[in-house]
C-alpha positions as protocol buffer text, in pm:
chain_id: "A"
residue {
  index: 1
  type: UNK
  ca { x: 5 y: -8 z: 18 }
}
residue {
  index: 2
  type: UNK
  ca { x: 87 y: 365 z: -64 }
}
residue {
  index: 3
  type: UNK
  ca { x: -61 y: 702 z: -44 }
}
residue {
  index: 4
  type: UNK
  ca { x: -38 y: 1029 z: -268 }
}
residue {
  index: 5
  type: UNK
  ca { x: -13 y: 1324 z: -55 }
}
residue {
  index: 6
  type: UNK
  ca { x: -67 y: 1649 z: -215 }
}
residue {
  index: 7
  type: UNK
  ca { x: 50 y: 1984 z: -54 }
}
residue {
  index: 8
  type: UNK
  ca { x: -280 y: 2111 z: 79 }
}
residue {
  index: 9
  type: UNK
  ca { x: -278 y: 1784 z: 280 }
}
residue {
  index: 10
  type: UNK
  ca { x: -543 y: 1576 z: 51 }
}
residue {
  index: 11
  type: UNK
  ca { x: -432 y: 1220 z: 53 }
}
residue {
  index: 12
  type: UNK
  ca { x: -520 y: 950 z: -190 }
}
residue {
  index: 13
  type: UNK
  ca { x: -465 y: 594 z: -72 }
}
residue {
  index: 14
  type: UNK
  ca { x: -405 y: 282 z: -314 }
}
residue {
  index: 15
  type: UNK
  ca { x: -209 y: -30 z: -389 }
}
residue {
  index: 16
  type: UNK
  ca { x: 158 y: 26 z: -495 }
}
residue {
  index: 17
  type: UNK
  ca { x: 312 y: -119 z: -814 }
}
residue {
  index: 18
  type: UNK
  ca { x: 621 y: -88 z: -985 }
}
residue {
  index: 19
  type: UNK
  ca { x: 928 y: -6 z: -795 }
}
residue {
  index: 20
  type: UNK
  ca { x: 895 y: 25 z: -390 }
}
residue {
  index: 21
  type: UNK
  ca { x: 1011 y: 398 z: -370 }
}
residue {
  index: 22
  type: UNK
  ca { x: 858 y: 723 z: -232 }
}
residue {
  index: 23
  type: UNK
  ca { x: 913 y: 1016 z: -453 }
}
residue {
  index: 24
  type: UNK
  ca { x: 794 y: 1367 z: -487 }
}
residue {
  index: 25
  type: UNK
  ca { x: 726 y: 1608 z: -783 }
}
residue {
  index: 26
  type: UNK
  ca { x: 445 y: 1782 z: -952 }
}
residue {
  index: 27
  type: UNK
  ca { x: 99 y: 1609 z: -988 }
}
residue {
  index: 28
  type: UNK
  ca { x: -57 y: 1645 z: -1360 }
}
residue {
  index: 29
  type: UNK
  ca { x: -285 y: 1445 z: -1566 }
}
residue {
  index: 30
  type: UNK
  ca { x: -321 y: 1312 z: -1918 }
}
residue {
  index: 31
  type: UNK
  ca { x: -640 y: 1224 z: -2065 }
}
residue {
  index: 32
  type: UNK
  ca { x: -538 y: 966 z: -2310 }
}
residue {
  index: 33
  type: UNK
  ca { x: -739 y: 622 z: -2384 }
}
residue {
  index: 34
  type: UNK
  ca { x: -364 y: 487 z: -2522 }
}
residue {
  index: 35
  type: UNK
  ca { x: -24 y: 573 z: -2541 }
}
residue {
  index: 36
  type: UNK
  ca { x: 117 y: 519 z: -2180 }
}
residue {
  index: 37
  type: UNK
  ca { x: 450 y: 397 z: -2309 }
}
residue {
  index: 38
  type: UNK
  ca { x: 484 y: 707 z: -2515 }
}
residue {
  index: 39
  type: UNK
  ca { x: 373 y: 939 z: -2223 }
}
residue {
  index: 40
  type: UNK
  ca { x: 624 y: 811 z: -1941 }
}
residue {
  index: 41
  type: UNK
  ca { x: 916 y: 843 z: -2193 }
}
residue {
  index: 42
  type: UNK
  ca { x: 822 y: 1193 z: -2271 }
}
residue {
  index: 43
  type: UNK
  ca { x: 1095 y: 1414 z: -2133 }
}
residue {
  index: 44
  type: UNK
  ca { x: 845 y: 1672 z: -2097 }
}
residue {
  index: 45
  type: UNK
  ca { x: 707 y: 1461 z: -1782 }
}
residue {
  index: 46
  type: UNK
  ca { x: 1046 y: 1493 z: -1603 }
}
residue {
  index: 47
  type: UNK
  ca { x: 998 y: 1497 z: -1213 }
}
residue {
  index: 48
  type: UNK
  ca { x: 641 y: 1478 z: -1268 }
}
residue {
  index: 49
  type: UNK
  ca { x: 382 y: 1244 z: -1101 }
}
residue {
  index: 50
  type: UNK
  ca { x: 170 y: 1160 z: -1397 }
}
residue {
  index: 51
  type: UNK
  ca { x: -187 y: 1076 z: -1341 }
}
residue {
  index: 52
  type: UNK
  ca { x: -404 y: 870 z: -1622 }
}
residue {
  index: 53
  type: UNK
  ca { x: -762 y: 931 z: -1609 }
}
residue {
  index: 54
  type: UNK
  ca { x: -847 y: 626 z: -1847 }
}
residue {
  index: 55
  type: UNK
  ca { x: -1006 y: 369 z: -1608 }
}
residue {
  index: 56
  type: UNK
  ca { x: -777 y: 79 z: -1730 }
}
residue {
  index: 57
  type: UNK
  ca { x: -421 y: 112 z: -1771 }
}
residue {
  index: 58
  type: UNK
  ca { x: -166 y: -149 z: -1893 }
}
residue {
  index: 59
  type: UNK
  ca { x: -418 y: -369 z: -2088 }
}
residue {
  index: 60
  type: UNK
  ca { x: -179 y: -409 z: -2374 }
}
residue {
  index: 61
  type: UNK
  ca { x: 137 y: -409 z: -2199 }
}
residue {
  index: 62
  type: UNK
  ca { x: 467 y: -260 z: -2287 }
}
residue {
  index: 63
  type: UNK
  ca { x: 660 y: -335 z: -2621 }
}
residue {
  index: 64
  type: UNK
  ca { x: 1015 y: -441 z: -2661 }
}
residue {
  index: 65
  type: UNK
  ca { x: 1238 y: -135 z: -2696 }
}
residue {
  index: 66
  type: UNK
  ca { x: 1382 y: -178 z: -3070 }
}
residue {
  index: 67
  type: UNK
  ca { x: 1486 y: 68 z: -3342 }
}
residue {
  index: 68
  type: UNK
  ca { x: 1277 y: 165 z: -3645 }
}
residue {
  index: 69
  type: UNK
  ca { x: 1328 y: 418 z: -3902 }
}
residue {
  index: 70
  type: UNK
  ca { x: 1644 y: 653 z: -3878 }
}
residue {
  index: 71
  type: UNK
  ca { x: 1768 y: 422 z: -3575 }
}
residue {
  index: 72
  type: UNK
  ca { x: 1466 y: 606 z: -3332 }
}
residue {
  index: 73
  type: UNK
  ca { x: 1283 y: 365 z: -3079 }
}
residue {
  index: 74
  type: UNK
  ca { x: 938 y: 223 z: -3291 }
}
residue {
  index: 75
  type: UNK
  ca { x: 750 y: 249 z: -2941 }
}
residue {
  index: 76
  type: UNK
  ca { x: 925 y: 506 z: -2702 }
}
residue {
  index: 77
  type: UNK
  ca { x: 968 y: 911 z: -2700 }
}
residue {
  index: 78
  type: UNK
  ca { x: 1316 y: 873 z: -2531 }
}
residue {
  index: 79
  type: UNK
  ca { x: 1572 y: 616 z: -2397 }
}
residue {
  index: 80
  type: UNK
  ca { x: 1394 y: 587 z: -2038 }
}
residue {
  index: 81
  type: UNK
  ca { x: 1102 y: 691 z: -1844 }
}
residue {
  index: 82
  type: UNK
  ca { x: 1144 y: 1025 z: -1724 }
}
residue {
  index: 83
  type: UNK
  ca { x: 819 y: 1062 z: -1524 }
}
residue {
  index: 84
  type: UNK
  ca { x: 878 y: 1034 z: -1133 }
}
residue {
  index: 85
  type: UNK
  ca { x: 564 y: 809 z: -1050 }
}
residue {
  index: 86
  type: UNK
  ca { x: 242 y: 701 z: -1218 }
}
residue {
  index: 87
  type: UNK
  ca { x: -133 y: 699 z: -1090 }
}
residue {
  index: 88
  type: UNK
  ca { x: -370 y: 501 z: -1200 }
}
residue {
  index: 89
  type: UNK
  ca { x: -740 y: 416 z: -1133 }
}
residue {
  index: 90
  type: UNK
  ca { x: -694 y: 24 z: -1249 }
}
residue {
  index: 91
  type: UNK
  ca { x: -410 y: -166 z: -1334 }
}
residue {
  index: 92
  type: UNK
  ca { x: -445 y: -442 z: -1588 }
}
residue {
  index: 93
  type: UNK
  ca { x: -235 y: -750 z: -1443 }
}
residue {
  index: 94
  type: UNK
  ca { x: -293 y: -950 z: -1796 }
}
residue {
  index: 95
  type: UNK
  ca { x: -180 y: -758 z: -2087 }
}
residue {
  index: 96
  type: UNK
  ca { x: -269 y: -880 z: -2419 }
}
residue {
  index: 97
  type: UNK
  ca { x: -114 y: -761 z: -2750 }
}
residue {
  index: 98
  type: UNK
  ca { x: 89 y: -889 z: -3043 }
}
residue {
  index: 99
  type: UNK
  ca { x: 385 y: -628 z: -2944 }
}
residue {
  index: 100
  type: UNK
  ca { x: 373 y: -680 z: -2517 }
}
residue {
  index: 101
  type: UNK
  ca { x: 708 y: -778 z: -2418 }
}
residue {
  index: 102
  type: UNK
  ca { x: 632 y: -707 z: -2053 }
}
residue {
  index: 103
  type: UNK
  ca { x: 358 y: -556 z: -1819 }
}
residue {
  index: 104
  type: UNK
  ca { x: 349 y: -202 z: -1698 }
}
residue {
  index: 105
  type: UNK
  ca { x: 429 y: -326 z: -1357 }
}
residue {
  index: 106
  type: UNK
  ca { x: 740 y: -510 z: -1474 }
}
residue {
  index: 107
  type: UNK
  ca { x: 861 y: -216 z: -1671 }
}
residue {
  index: 108
  type: UNK
  ca { x: 837 y: 50 z: -1373 }
}
residue {
  index: 109
  type: UNK
  ca { x: 1006 y: -200 z: -1153 }
}
residue {
  index: 110
  type: UNK
  ca { x: 1280 y: -216 z: -1403 }
}
residue {
  index: 111
  type: UNK
  ca { x: 1316 y: 136 z: -1425 }
}
residue {
  index: 112
  type: UNK
  ca { x: 1290 y: 236 z: -1103 }
}
residue {
  index: 113
  type: UNK
  ca { x: 971 y: 417 z: -1090 }
}
residue {
  index: 114
  type: UNK
  ca { x: 669 y: 362 z: -861 }
}
residue {
  index: 115
  type: UNK
  ca { x: 330 y: 353 z: -936 }
}
residue {
  index: 116
  type: UNK
  ca { x: -2 y: 380 z: -741 }
}
residue {
  index: 117
  type: UNK
  ca { x: -329 y: 195 z: -827 }
}
residue {
  index: 118
  type: UNK
  ca { x: -703 y: 207 z: -696 }
}
residue {
  index: 119
  type: UNK
  ca { x: -703 y: 615 z: -693 }
}
residue {
  index: 120
  type: UNK
  ca { x: -1020 y: 803 z: -785 }
}
residue {
  index: 121
  type: UNK
  ca { x: -824 y: 964 z: -1048 }
}
residue {
  index: 122
  type: UNK
  ca { x: -1150 y: 1159 z: -1154 }
}
residue {
  index: 123
  type: UNK
  ca { x: -1127 y: 1322 z: -818 }
}
residue {
  index: 124
  type: UNK
  ca { x: -772 y: 1419 z: -815 }
}
residue {
  index: 125
  type: UNK
  ca { x: -823 y: 1545 z: -1194 }
}
residue {
  index: 126
  type: UNK
  ca { x: -1101 y: 1788 z: -1081 }
}
residue {
  index: 127
  type: UNK
  ca { x: -857 y: 1904 z: -809 }
}
residue {
  index: 128
  type: UNK
  ca { x: -577 y: 1963 z: -1035 }
}
residue {
  index: 129
  type: UNK
  ca { x: -811 y: 2122 z: -1270 }
}
residue {
  index: 130
  type: UNK
  ca { x: -972 y: 2355 z: -1023 }
}
residue {
  index: 131
  type: UNK
  ca { x: -686 y: 2466 z: -822 }
}
residue {
  index: 132
  type: UNK
  ca { x: -393 y: 2440 z: -1091 }
}
residue {
  index: 133
  type: UNK
  ca { x: -90 y: 2215 z: -1081 }
}
residue {
  index: 134
  type: UNK
  ca { x: 22 y: 2079 z: -744 }
}
residue {
  index: 135
  type: UNK
  ca { x: 310 y: 1956 z: -588 }
}
residue {
  index: 136
  type: UNK
  ca { x: 258 y: 1593 z: -447 }
}
residue {
  index: 137
  type: UNK
  ca { x: 449 y: 1291 z: -283 }
}
residue {
  index: 138
  type: UNK
  ca { x: 410 y: 919 z: -328 }
}
residue {
  index: 139
  type: UNK
  ca { x: 471 y: 769 z: 16 }
}
residue {
  index: 140
  type: UNK
  ca { x: 527 y: 394 z: 59 }
}
residue {
  index: 141
  type: UNK
  ca { x: 328 y: 222 z: 371 }
}
residue {
  index: 142
  type: UNK
  ca { x: 575 y: 238 z: 680 }
}
residue {
  index: 143
  type: UNK
  ca { x: 746 y: 577 z: 573 }
}
residue {
  index: 144
  type: UNK
  ca { x: 648 y: 894 z: 745 }
}
residue {
  index: 145
  type: UNK
  ca { x: 519 y: 1159 z: 515 }
}
residue {
  index: 146
  type: UNK
  ca { x: 724 y: 1415 z: 686 }
}
residue {
  index: 147
  type: UNK
  ca { x: 1037 y: 1220 z: 579 }
}
residue {
  index: 148
  type: UNK
  ca { x: 953 y: 1286 z: 229 }
}
residue {
  index: 149
  type: UNK
  ca { x: 987 y: 1647 z: 102 }
}
residue {
  index: 150
  type: UNK
  ca { x: 767 y: 1810 z: -132 }
}
residue {
  index: 151
  type: UNK
  ca { x: 987 y: 1860 z: -449 }
}
residue {
  index: 152
  type: UNK
  ca { x: 928 y: 2152 z: -662 }
}
residue {
  index: 153
  type: UNK
  ca { x: 1076 y: 2075 z: -1022 }
}
residue {
  index: 154
  type: UNK
  ca { x: 1066 y: 2420 z: -1123 }
}
residue {
  index: 155
  type: UNK
  ca { x: 1358 y: 2496 z: -895 }
}
residue {
  index: 156
  type: UNK
  ca { x: 1605 y: 2286 z: -1109 }
}
residue {
  index: 157
  type: UNK
  ca { x: 1714 y: 2325 z: -1467 }
}
residue {
  index: 158
  type: UNK
  ca { x: 1513 y: 2020 z: -1592 }
}
residue {
  index: 159
  type: UNK
  ca { x: 1601 y: 2098 z: -1956 }
}
residue {
  index: 160
  type: UNK
  ca { x: 1949 y: 2054 z: -1873 }
}
residue {
  index: 161
  type: UNK
  ca { x: 1903 y: 1751 z: -1711 }
}
residue {
  index: 162
  type: UNK
  ca { x: 1715 y: 1565 z: -2010 }
}
residue {
  index: 163
  type: UNK
  ca { x: 1901 y: 1743 z: -2295 }
}
residue {
  index: 164
  type: UNK
  ca { x: 2172 y: 1521 z: -2471 }
}
residue {
  index: 165
  type: UNK
  ca { x: 2525 y: 1625 z: -2421 }
}
residue {
  index: 166
  type: UNK
  ca { x: 2675 y: 1627 z: -2775 }
}
residue {
  index: 167
  type: UNK
  ca { x: 2532 y: 1681 z: -3098 }
}
residue {
  index: 168
  type: UNK
  ca { x: 2405 y: 1421 z: -3312 }
}
residue {
  index: 169
  type: UNK
  ca { x: 2286 y: 1386 z: -3675 }
}
residue {
  index: 170
  type: UNK
  ca { x: 1987 y: 1168 z: -3792 }
}
residue {
  index: 171
  type: UNK
  ca { x: 1924 y: 1104 z: -4187 }
}
residue {
  index: 172
  type: UNK
  ca { x: 2264 y: 1230 z: -4280 }
}
residue {
  index: 173
  type: UNK
  ca { x: 2152 y: 1194 z: -4654 }
}
residue {
  index: 174
  type: UNK
  ca { x: 1904 y: 1453 z: -4593 }
}
residue {
  index: 175
  type: UNK
  ca { x: 1869 y: 1737 z: -4846 }
}
residue {
  index: 176
  type: UNK
  ca { x: 1748 y: 2023 z: -4618 }
}
residue {
  index: 177
  type: UNK
  ca { x: 1925 y: 2067 z: -4304 }
}
residue {
  index: 178
  type: UNK
  ca { x: 1743 y: 2124 z: -3976 }
}
residue {
  index: 179
  type: UNK
  ca { x: 1923 y: 2188 z: -3646 }
}
residue {
  index: 180
  type: UNK
  ca { x: 1702 y: 2091 z: -3357 }
}
residue {
  index: 181
  type: UNK
  ca { x: 1777 y: 2248 z: -3014 }
}
residue {
  index: 182
  type: UNK
  ca { x: 1712 y: 1966 z: -2735 }
}
residue {
  index: 183
  type: UNK
  ca { x: 1509 y: 2114 z: -2477 }
}
residue {
  index: 184
  type: UNK
  ca { x: 1339 y: 1766 z: -2428 }
}
residue {
  index: 185
  type: UNK
  ca { x: 1271 y: 1651 z: -2789 }
}
residue {
  index: 186
  type: UNK
  ca { x: 1085 y: 1344 z: -2826 }
}
residue {
  index: 187
  type: UNK
  ca { x: 1192 y: 1096 z: -3089 }
}
residue {
  index: 188
  type: UNK
  ca { x: 885 y: 1171 z: -3304 }
}
residue {
  index: 189
  type: UNK
  ca { x: 946 y: 1521 z: -3373 }
}
residue {
  index: 190
  type: UNK
  ca { x: 1280 y: 1399 z: -3498 }
}
residue {
  index: 191
  type: UNK
  ca { x: 1119 y: 1126 z: -3707 }
}
residue {
  index: 192
  type: UNK
  ca { x: 882 y: 1377 z: -3855 }
}
residue {
  index: 193
  type: UNK
  ca { x: 1157 y: 1605 z: -4011 }
}
residue {
  index: 194
  type: UNK
  ca { x: 1352 y: 1288 z: -4154 }
}
residue {
  index: 195
  type: UNK
  ca { x: 1020 y: 1139 z: -4302 }
}
residue {
  index: 196
  type: UNK
  ca { x: 1030 y: 1480 z: -4505 }
}
residue {
  index: 197
  type: UNK
  ca { x: 1378 y: 1435 z: -4651 }
}
residue {
  index: 198
  type: UNK
  ca { x: 1525 y: 1660 z: -4373 }
}
residue {
  index: 199
  type: UNK
  ca { x: 1897 y: 1599 z: -4215 }
}
residue {
  index: 200
  type: UNK
  ca { x: 1863 y: 1675 z: -3890 }
}
residue {
  index: 201
  type: UNK
  ca { x: 2117 y: 1767 z: -3593 }
}
residue {
  index: 202
  type: UNK
  ca { x: 2010 y: 1734 z: -3236 }
}
residue {
  index: 203
  type: UNK
  ca { x: 2197 y: 1967 z: -3036 }
}
residue {
  index: 204
  type: UNK
  ca { x: 2225 y: 2035 z: -2661 }
}
residue {
  index: 205
  type: UNK
  ca { x: 2043 y: 2283 z: -2517 }
}
residue {
  index: 206
  type: UNK
  ca { x: 2312 y: 2514 z: -2480 }
}
residue {
  index: 207
  type: UNK
  ca { x: 2506 y: 2480 z: -2788 }
}
residue {
  index: 208
  type: UNK
  ca { x: 2654 y: 2772 z: -2990 }
}
residue {
  index: 209
  type: UNK
  ca { x: 2447 y: 2811 z: -3304 }
}
residue {
  index: 210
  type: UNK
  ca { x: 2614 y: 2920 z: -3639 }
}
residue {
  index: 211
  type: UNK
  ca { x: 2318 y: 3005 z: -3943 }
}
residue {
  index: 212
  type: UNK
  ca { x: 2557 y: 2858 z: -4195 }
}
residue {
  index: 213
  type: UNK
  ca { x: 2511 y: 2500 z: -4033 }
}
residue {
  index: 214
  type: UNK
  ca { x: 2139 y: 2485 z: -4114 }
}
residue {
  index: 215
  type: UNK
  ca { x: 1866 y: 2579 z: -4320 }
}
residue {
  index: 216
  type: UNK
  ca { x: 1591 y: 2569 z: -4082 }
}
residue {
  index: 217
  type: UNK
  ca { x: 1577 y: 2602 z: -3669 }
}
residue {
  index: 218
  type: UNK
  ca { x: 1362 y: 2407 z: -3461 }
}
residue {
  index: 219
  type: UNK
  ca { x: 1373 y: 2459 z: -3103 }
}
residue {
  index: 220
  type: UNK
  ca { x: 1171 y: 2155 z: -2910 }
}
residue {
  index: 221
  type: UNK
  ca { x: 946 y: 2183 z: -2620 }
}
residue {
  index: 222
  type: UNK
  ca { x: 1044 y: 2035 z: -2263 }
}
residue {
  index: 223
  type: UNK
  ca { x: 1002 y: 2027 z: -1910 }
}
residue {
  index: 224
  type: UNK
  ca { x: 1026 y: 2256 z: -1646 }
}
residue {
  index: 225
  type: UNK
  ca { x: 1108 y: 2635 z: -1612 }
}
residue {
  index: 226
  type: UNK
  ca { x: 1206 y: 2808 z: -1930 }
}
residue {
  index: 227
  type: UNK
  ca { x: 1388 y: 3108 z: -1728 }
}
residue {
  index: 228
  type: UNK
  ca { x: 1660 y: 2861 z: -1671 }
}
residue {
  index: 229
  type: UNK
  ca { x: 1747 y: 2843 z: -2058 }
}
residue {
  index: 230
  type: UNK
  ca { x: 1922 y: 3169 z: -2083 }
}
residue {
  index: 231
  type: UNK
  ca { x: 2189 y: 3040 z: -2299 }
}
residue {
  index: 232
  type: UNK
  ca { x: 1927 y: 2875 z: -2526 }
}
residue {
  index: 233
  type: UNK
  ca { x: 1791 y: 3230 z: -2556 }
}
residue {
  index: 234
  type: UNK
  ca { x: 2094 y: 3401 z: -2614 }
}
residue {
  index: 235
  type: UNK
  ca { x: 2207 y: 3154 z: -2884 }
}
residue {
  index: 236
  type: UNK
  ca { x: 1874 y: 3194 z: -3055 }
}
residue {
  index: 237
  type: UNK
  ca { x: 1926 y: 3578 z: -3067 }
}
residue {
  index: 238
  type: UNK
  ca { x: 2244 y: 3580 z: -3216 }
}
residue {
  index: 239
  type: UNK
  ca { x: 2093 y: 3400 z: -3542 }
}
residue {
  index: 240
  type: UNK
  ca { x: 1737 y: 3522 z: -3562 }
}
residue {
  index: 241
  type: UNK
  ca { x: 1826 y: 3914 z: -3486 }
}
residue {
  index: 242
  type: UNK
  ca { x: 1998 y: 3948 z: -3806 }
}
residue {
  index: 243
  type: UNK
  ca { x: 1938 y: 4038 z: -4145 }
}
residue {
  index: 244
  type: UNK
  ca { x: 1758 y: 3747 z: -4328 }
}
residue {
  index: 245
  type: UNK
  ca { x: 1749 y: 3507 z: -4057 }
}
residue {
  index: 246
  type: UNK
  ca { x: 1658 y: 3157 z: -4120 }
}
residue {
  index: 247
  type: UNK
  ca { x: 1346 y: 3001 z: -4066 }
}
residue {
  index: 248
  type: UNK
  ca { x: 1275 y: 2926 z: -3697 }
}
residue {
  index: 249
  type: UNK
  ca { x: 997 y: 2689 z: -3563 }
}
residue {
  index: 250
  type: UNK
  ca { x: 931 y: 2641 z: -3186 }
}
residue {
  index: 251
  type: UNK
  ca { x: 693 y: 2436 z: -2961 }
}
residue {
  index: 252
  type: UNK
  ca { x: 618 y: 2539 z: -2624 }
}
residue {
  index: 253
  type: UNK
  ca { x: 836 y: 2669 z: -2348 }
}
residue {
  index: 254
  type: UNK
  ca { x: 684 y: 2978 z: -2289 }
}
C-alpha cells in the first residue's frame, strides 16, 4: 500500500506497484485512452507524478524497445522513463497485445519508478483542474510522509537534465538541414523531419549556433521552467536577430 499526499493535505490511498520507492514531484494528468509508453518516456514529464484518467491502464502491456526508422525507437519517445511516478485507477495485470514484451508493472520496476493504483483519478483530476498544478508525494506504507519533502521541479534546470550532451545527426543523406535544439525533444519530432527528407542535427540545449550550419532551426518543447534556459535564448538571438534570418519553428516553453 501507499498514499499520494498533495501539498494541500489531501490524501489518496492505493496499492503500490512498480518500484518500492517514495518520491515527490509535480502532479499532472493526461486524458488519453492509449499511449502510456510514449507518455512515460516523454522528457516533458520529467520529475512529474503522472495521473492517467482512463479507467484501465496497462491492458496492452509494454513493447520491446527496438530501433525503427532512422535509428529511433519504434515505441518510445526517449531512452527511459522520465516521469517520477504513475497514478492510475486500475492496473491491468494480464496484458494482451501482439507487441507486448512485459507488463507495465514489470517495466516500472525495471526502471525504478513507483506506481499507485486504486486511486479515484476523476476526483484527483478535478482537484488539479480547479486548483492548478500541485506538488505531491507518493509515500510507501511504513514511511513517514514528513520524511519525504515536497520537491518543486521548477527550482531545477530540467532542460539541462534531459538534453543530450553532444550533437547527433539523423538521416545524414537528407537534402534540407535542420538543427533541432534539444530542450526535451521527443523521438517522433525527429522522425517527422526525417520522413520529409530533412537531415536533422539534434544539439544540446546550450549549444552555440551558426546559421551557416542549417537551413532551418527547430526548438523543441521540454520540461520545467524556461527561465533557466538563458543560454538557449542567447544562442537563438544571435541567429534570428540578424538581417534575413533562417526560418525558426518552436514548440511550447513559453
